[in-house]
Amino acid sequence: MTAVVDTPRLTAPQPRGGVVQSVGDSLVVAKRNLIRMMRIPEMIIFGLIQPIMFVVLFSYVFGGSVSIGGSLDPKGYREFLMAGIFAQTVTFATAGAGAGIADDMHKGLIDRFRSLPMARGAVLTGRTLADLVQTALTVVVLATVGLLVGWRVHHGILKALGAFALLLLLGYAFSWIGALIGLSVRTPEAATSGGLIWLFPVTFVSNAFVATSGMTPWLRHVAEWNPFSATVQACRDLFGNPGVVPSNAWPMQHPVIASLIWSLVIIVVFRTLAVRKYRSATA
């Protein structure tokens, strides 16, 4: 007699839903990038040195020369300055995001990711999330340095945390611009240059370092509707730091709402463009 043995049927695992898979894959890629950053500590160290230099140089070189509210008090300028330095720091991380993605493209890592059963947008989302963590670390160090040079928060810890959340949201939004630049160039060096060129007019044609009241009318209008200026003004309001001359521009009258709107619009627009570019670049 021949014995009949029943073999258990192997069933393929049920695929996860699109959103669940995208979130999971994004976190895996983010973990990979964070581990890489930890293994190259000079990336973090050099990223911290520049904003610290900006705080020290602007505070002590220009602190007694720039009038804030009719006063040349260096302490007042330091409090006025810090929101601008915070915003500049989170947006300058854009260049690093672009260079990192361009480097992955140049080395063929993106092609290897493409061969895996993973969500298409996860590679970019994971990279931007890892950059967000590094930016948050930089902001913590920068806040400590600001406290040492005389910057203070006057409206309580909850509003201060809200200001930091707006800063990180702006930095995350700008990192998607960096992602698009990184996918659009051929080398990491080009991504770094391309990521910084447009940032200088965005950060300096604003209320970050000087009051917009001294600008020519057309330039003042541009500065007051600059997304960067909205976040800077929102942070000054939430920190309780000296602000600029009152303006009739809507973003300056409602800076917190304007900052949220600008950041969310930038994320939606540039994430869509970056994911589309990623798909076409690896097709």
Short mmCIF file of C-alpha atoms in Angstrom, two decimals:
data_model
loop_
_atom_site.label_atom_id
_atom_site.label_comp_id
_atom_site.label_asym_id
_atom_site.label_seq_id
_atom_site.Cartn_x
_atom_site.Cartn_y
_atom_site.Cartn_z
CA MET A 1 0.00 0.00 0.00
CA THR A 2 1.12 3.47 -0.72
CA ALA A 3 0.68 6.05 2.00
CA VAL A 4 -0.69 9.36 0.94
CA VAL A 5 0.89 12.26 2.74
CA ASP A 6 -0.87 15.61 2.70
CA THR A 7 1.54 18.45 2.08
CA PRO A 8 0.50 21.79 3.50
CA ARG A 9 -0.21 24.32 0.82
CA LEU A 10 2.05 27.33 0.92
CA THR A 11 0.24 30.53 0.32
CA ALA A 12 1.92 33.72 -0.63
CA PRO A 13 1.75 36.43 2.01
CA GLN A 14 -0.95 38.94 1.47
CA PRO A 15 0.43 42.15 0.07
CA ARG A 16 0.21 45.20 2.29
CA GLY A 17 -1.85 48.15 1.34
CA GLY A 18 -0.24 50.93 -0.67
CA VAL A 19 -0.06 53.44 2.17
CA VAL A 20 1.21 50.87 4.68
CA GLN A 21 3.90 49.65 2.30
CA SER A 22 4.95 53.19 1.41
CA VAL A 23 5.30 54.18 5.09
CA GLY A 24 7.21 51.00 5.97
CA ASP A 25 9.58 51.29 3.01
CA SER A 26 10.16 54.98 3.71
CA LEU A 27 11.14 54.23 7.31
CA VAL A 28 13.55 51.51 6.16
CA VAL A 29 15.25 53.91 3.74
CA ALA A 30 15.32 56.63 6.42
CA LYS A 31 17.01 54.18 8.83
CA ARG A 32 19.59 53.33 6.17
CA ASN A 33 20.43 57.00 5.65
CA LEU A 34 20.63 57.71 9.38
CA ILE A 35 23.03 54.79 9.88
CA ARG A 36 25.13 56.14 7.03
CA MET A 37 25.20 59.60 8.63
CA MET A 38 26.30 58.12 11.97
CA ARG A 39 29.15 56.28 10.26
CA ILE A 40 30.35 59.54 8.70
CA PRO A 41 30.31 61.90 11.72
CA GLU A 42 32.10 64.66 9.83
CA MET A 43 28.89 65.19 7.84
CA ILE A 44 27.10 66.13 11.05
CA ILE A 45 30.02 68.11 12.49
CA PHE A 46 30.46 70.27 9.39
CA GLY A 47 26.70 70.76 9.24
CA LEU A 48 26.82 72.19 12.76
CA ILE A 49 29.83 74.48 12.33
CA GLN A 50 28.32 76.77 9.68
CA PRO A 51 25.17 77.86 11.58
CA ILE A 52 27.19 78.33 14.77
CA MET A 53 29.57 80.61 12.87
CA PHE A 54 26.62 82.58 11.51
CA VAL A 55 25.22 83.11 15.02
CA VAL A 56 28.53 84.26 16.47
CA LEU A 57 29.57 86.44 13.52
CA PHE A 58 26.21 88.15 13.01
CA SER A 59 25.69 88.63 16.75
CA TYR A 60 29.03 90.27 17.50
CA VAL A 61 29.91 91.87 14.14
CA PHE A 62 26.53 93.40 13.30
CA GLY A 63 24.95 93.40 16.75
CA GLY A 64 25.80 97.01 17.54
CA SER A 65 25.30 98.35 14.00
CA VAL A 66 21.75 97.31 13.08
CA SER A 67 18.84 99.26 14.51
CA ILE A 68 15.86 97.22 15.72
CA GLY A 69 12.86 99.26 16.81
CA GLY A 70 14.99 102.42 16.82
CA SER A 71 17.57 100.92 19.16
CA LEU A 72 21.14 99.76 18.54
CA ASP A 73 21.05 97.38 21.51
CA PRO A 74 23.15 94.31 20.58
CA LYS A 75 20.99 92.04 22.74
CA GLY A 76 17.86 93.15 20.89
CA TYR A 77 19.47 92.35 17.55
CA ARG A 78 20.56 88.91 18.76
CA GLU A 79 16.97 88.07 19.64
CA PHE A 80 15.81 89.50 16.32
CA LEU A 81 18.49 87.51 14.49
CA MET A 82 17.94 84.04 15.90
CA ALA A 83 14.66 83.31 14.10
CA GLY A 84 16.38 84.17 10.81
CA ILE A 85 19.38 81.98 11.60
CA PHE A 86 17.11 79.08 12.55
CA ALA A 87 15.19 79.40 9.29
CA GLN A 88 18.35 79.78 7.22
CA THR A 89 19.82 76.65 8.82
CA VAL A 90 16.83 74.41 8.09
CA THR A 91 16.60 75.63 4.49
CA PHE A 92 20.32 75.28 3.78
CA ALA A 93 19.94 71.57 4.52
CA THR A 94 18.33 71.48 1.06
CA ALA A 95 21.76 71.36 -0.57
CA GLY A 96 22.70 68.29 1.45
CA ALA A 97 19.50 66.51 0.50
CA GLY A 98 20.07 67.18 -3.18
CA ALA A 99 23.72 66.13 -3.04
CA GLY A 100 22.84 62.90 -1.23
CA ILE A 101 20.24 61.88 -3.78
CA ALA A 102 22.53 62.83 -6.68
CA ASP A 103 25.28 60.71 -5.10
CA ASP A 104 22.94 57.71 -4.83
CA MET A 105 21.97 58.20 -8.48
CA HIS A 106 25.61 58.49 -9.54
CA LYS A 107 26.61 55.29 -7.71
CA GLY A 108 23.69 53.30 -9.10
CA LEU A 109 22.06 52.81 -5.72
CA ILE A 110 18.74 54.12 -7.01
CA ASP A 111 18.75 51.42 -9.70
CA ARG A 112 19.25 48.78 -7.02
CA PHE A 113 16.35 50.18 -5.02
CA ARG A 114 14.29 50.08 -8.18
CA SER A 115 14.87 46.33 -8.51
CA LEU A 116 13.30 45.74 -5.09
CA PRO A 117 9.54 45.39 -4.46
CA MET A 118 9.22 48.72 -2.73
CA ALA A 119 7.08 51.81 -3.10
CA ARG A 120 8.46 54.22 -5.70
CA GLY A 121 8.31 57.33 -3.53
CA ALA A 122 9.85 55.60 -0.51
CA VAL A 123 13.43 56.27 -1.61
CA LEU A 124 12.87 60.03 -1.68
CA THR A 125 10.61 60.13 1.38
CA GLY A 126 13.11 58.11 3.42
CA ARG A 127 15.92 60.43 2.40
CA THR A 128 13.99 63.58 3.31
CA LEU A 129 12.95 62.10 6.66
CA ALA A 130 16.57 61.27 7.51
CA ASP A 131 17.58 64.82 6.59
CA LEU A 132 14.78 66.09 8.84
CA VAL A 133 16.24 64.20 11.81
CA GLN A 134 19.68 65.67 11.14
CA THR A 135 18.15 69.15 10.81
CA ALA A 136 16.35 68.73 14.15
CA LEU A 137 19.67 67.86 15.81
CA THR A 138 21.26 70.95 14.28
CA VAL A 139 18.41 73.15 15.54
CA VAL A 140 18.87 71.82 19.10
CA VAL A 141 22.58 72.66 19.03
CA LEU A 142 21.87 76.04 17.47
CA ALA A 143 19.29 76.89 20.13
CA THR A 144 21.87 76.10 22.81
CA VAL A 145 24.39 78.43 21.16
CA GLY A 146 21.69 81.10 20.86
CA LEU A 147 20.99 80.90 24.58
CA LEU A 148 24.70 81.32 25.27
CA VAL A 149 24.91 84.56 23.23
CA GLY A 150 21.82 86.08 24.87
CA TRP A 151 18.79 84.85 22.91
CA ARG A 152 15.72 84.15 25.06
CA VAL A 153 12.19 82.78 24.65
CA HIS A 154 9.56 85.03 26.25
CA HIS A 155 6.21 83.36 25.45
CA GLY A 156 6.59 79.98 27.10
CA ILE A 157 7.76 76.53 26.07
CA LEU A 158 4.61 75.51 24.17
CA LYS A 159 4.77 78.43 21.74
CA ALA A 160 8.51 77.88 21.37
CA LEU A 161 7.88 74.24 20.42
CA GLY A 162 5.31 75.45 17.91
CA ALA A 163 7.94 77.74 16.38
CA PHE A 164 10.42 74.89 16.11
CA ALA A 165 7.73 72.72 14.49
CA LEU A 166 7.17 75.42 11.84
CA LEU A 167 10.92 75.58 11.23
CA LEU A 168 11.20 71.82 10.75
CA LEU A 169 8.16 71.82 8.47
CA LEU A 170 9.78 74.52 6.33
CA GLY A 171 13.04 72.56 6.25
CA TYR A 172 11.19 69.39 5.23
CA ALA A 173 9.36 71.29 2.49
CA PHE A 174 12.60 72.72 1.11
CA SER A 175 14.24 69.29 1.21
CA TRP A 176 11.79 68.21 -1.50
CA ILE A 177 13.12 71.04 -3.66
CA GLY A 178 16.59 69.63 -2.99
CA ALA A 179 15.37 66.15 -3.95
CA LEU A 180 14.12 67.44 -7.29
CA ILE A 181 17.44 69.22 -7.92
CA GLY A 182 19.38 66.07 -7.00
CA LEU A 183 17.39 64.04 -9.51
CA SER A 184 17.84 66.66 -12.23
CA VAL A 185 21.65 66.92 -12.25
CA ARG A 186 24.41 64.44 -13.02
CA THR A 187 26.83 64.84 -10.11
CA PRO A 188 26.67 65.55 -6.35
CA GLU A 189 28.85 68.64 -6.88
CA ALA A 190 26.32 70.09 -9.30
CA ALA A 191 23.52 69.30 -6.84
CA THR A 192 25.35 71.15 -4.06
CA SER A 193 25.92 74.21 -6.23
CA GLY A 194 22.39 74.14 -7.63
CA GLY A 195 20.96 73.74 -4.14
CA LEU A 196 22.72 76.83 -2.80
CA ILE A 197 22.49 79.32 -5.67
CA TRP A 198 18.76 79.95 -5.36
CA LEU A 199 18.81 79.80 -1.55
CA PHE A 200 20.88 82.96 -1.13
CA PRO A 201 18.31 85.34 -2.66
CA VAL A 202 15.49 83.51 -0.86
CA THR A 203 17.13 83.93 2.55
CA PHE A 204 18.61 87.40 2.11
CA VAL A 205 15.65 89.04 0.32
CA SER A 206 13.62 88.54 3.47
CA ASN A 207 13.18 89.81 7.01
CA ALA A 208 15.75 87.37 8.39
CA PHE A 209 18.65 89.73 9.05
CA VAL A 210 17.27 93.25 8.59
CA ALA A 211 13.85 94.89 8.72
CA THR A 212 12.12 95.06 5.33
CA SER A 213 11.12 98.69 5.97
CA GLY A 214 14.47 99.89 4.64
CA MET A 215 14.07 98.12 1.29
CA THR A 216 12.79 99.69 -1.91
CA PRO A 217 8.99 99.21 -2.28
CA TRP A 218 9.10 96.45 -4.89
CA LEU A 219 11.82 94.53 -3.03
CA ARG A 220 9.97 94.94 0.26
CA HIS A 221 6.85 93.49 -1.37
CA VAL A 222 8.84 90.47 -2.58
CA ALA A 223 10.41 90.00 0.85
CA GLU A 224 7.09 90.18 2.70
CA TRP A 225 5.52 87.52 0.44
CA ASN A 226 8.58 85.29 0.65
CA PRO A 227 7.67 81.93 2.31
CA PHE A 228 10.92 82.19 4.22
CA SER A 229 9.88 85.57 5.70
CA ALA A 230 6.54 84.17 6.86
CA THR A 231 8.23 81.45 8.89
CA VAL A 232 10.79 83.88 10.33
CA GLN A 233 8.05 86.29 11.41
CA ALA A 234 5.95 83.44 12.85
CA CYS A 235 8.91 82.29 14.93
CA ARG A 236 9.55 85.80 16.24
CA ASP A 237 5.92 86.07 17.27
CA LEU A 238 5.96 82.67 18.99
CA PHE A 239 9.35 83.22 20.65
CA GLY A 240 8.35 86.71 21.77
CA ASN A 241 11.42 88.23 20.09
CA PRO A 242 11.61 91.73 18.56
CA GLY A 243 9.83 91.88 15.22
CA VAL A 244 9.92 94.21 12.25
CA VAL A 245 8.00 97.38 11.43
CA PRO A 246 4.28 96.49 11.10
CA SER A 247 3.30 95.66 7.53
CA ASN A 248 -0.03 95.48 5.72
CA ALA A 249 1.05 92.39 3.77
CA TRP A 250 -1.18 89.44 4.65
CA PRO A 251 1.70 86.99 5.42
CA MET A 252 3.16 89.45 7.90
CA GLN A 253 -0.24 89.99 9.55
CA HIS A 254 -0.91 86.22 9.84
CA PRO A 255 2.57 84.69 9.78
CA VAL A 256 1.76 81.36 11.47
CA ILE A 257 -1.06 80.54 9.04
CA ALA A 258 0.99 81.82 6.10
CA SER A 259 3.97 79.69 7.13
CA LEU A 260 1.81 76.56 7.34
CA ILE A 261 0.18 77.22 3.97
CA TRP A 262 3.46 77.95 2.20
CA SER A 263 5.19 74.85 3.60
CA LEU A 264 2.32 72.50 2.78
CA VAL A 265 2.00 73.89 -0.76
CA ILE A 266 5.74 73.45 -1.34
CA ILE A 267 5.61 69.85 -0.06
CA VAL A 268 2.66 68.92 -2.27
CA VAL A 269 4.05 70.56 -5.42
CA PHE A 270 7.69 69.51 -5.17
CA ARG A 271 7.04 66.01 -3.81
CA THR A 272 4.80 65.39 -6.81
CA LEU A 273 7.44 66.73 -9.20
CA ALA A 274 10.28 64.84 -7.49
CA VAL A 275 8.48 61.47 -7.48
CA ARG A 276 7.53 61.96 -11.14
CA LYS A 277 11.15 62.80 -11.96
CA TYR A 278 12.34 59.76 -10.02
CA ARG A 279 10.07 57.46 -11.98
CA SER A 280 11.14 58.88 -15.32
CA ALA A 281 14.83 58.89 -14.37
CA THR A 282 14.78 55.20 -13.44
CA ALA A 283 12.36 53.99 -16.10
#
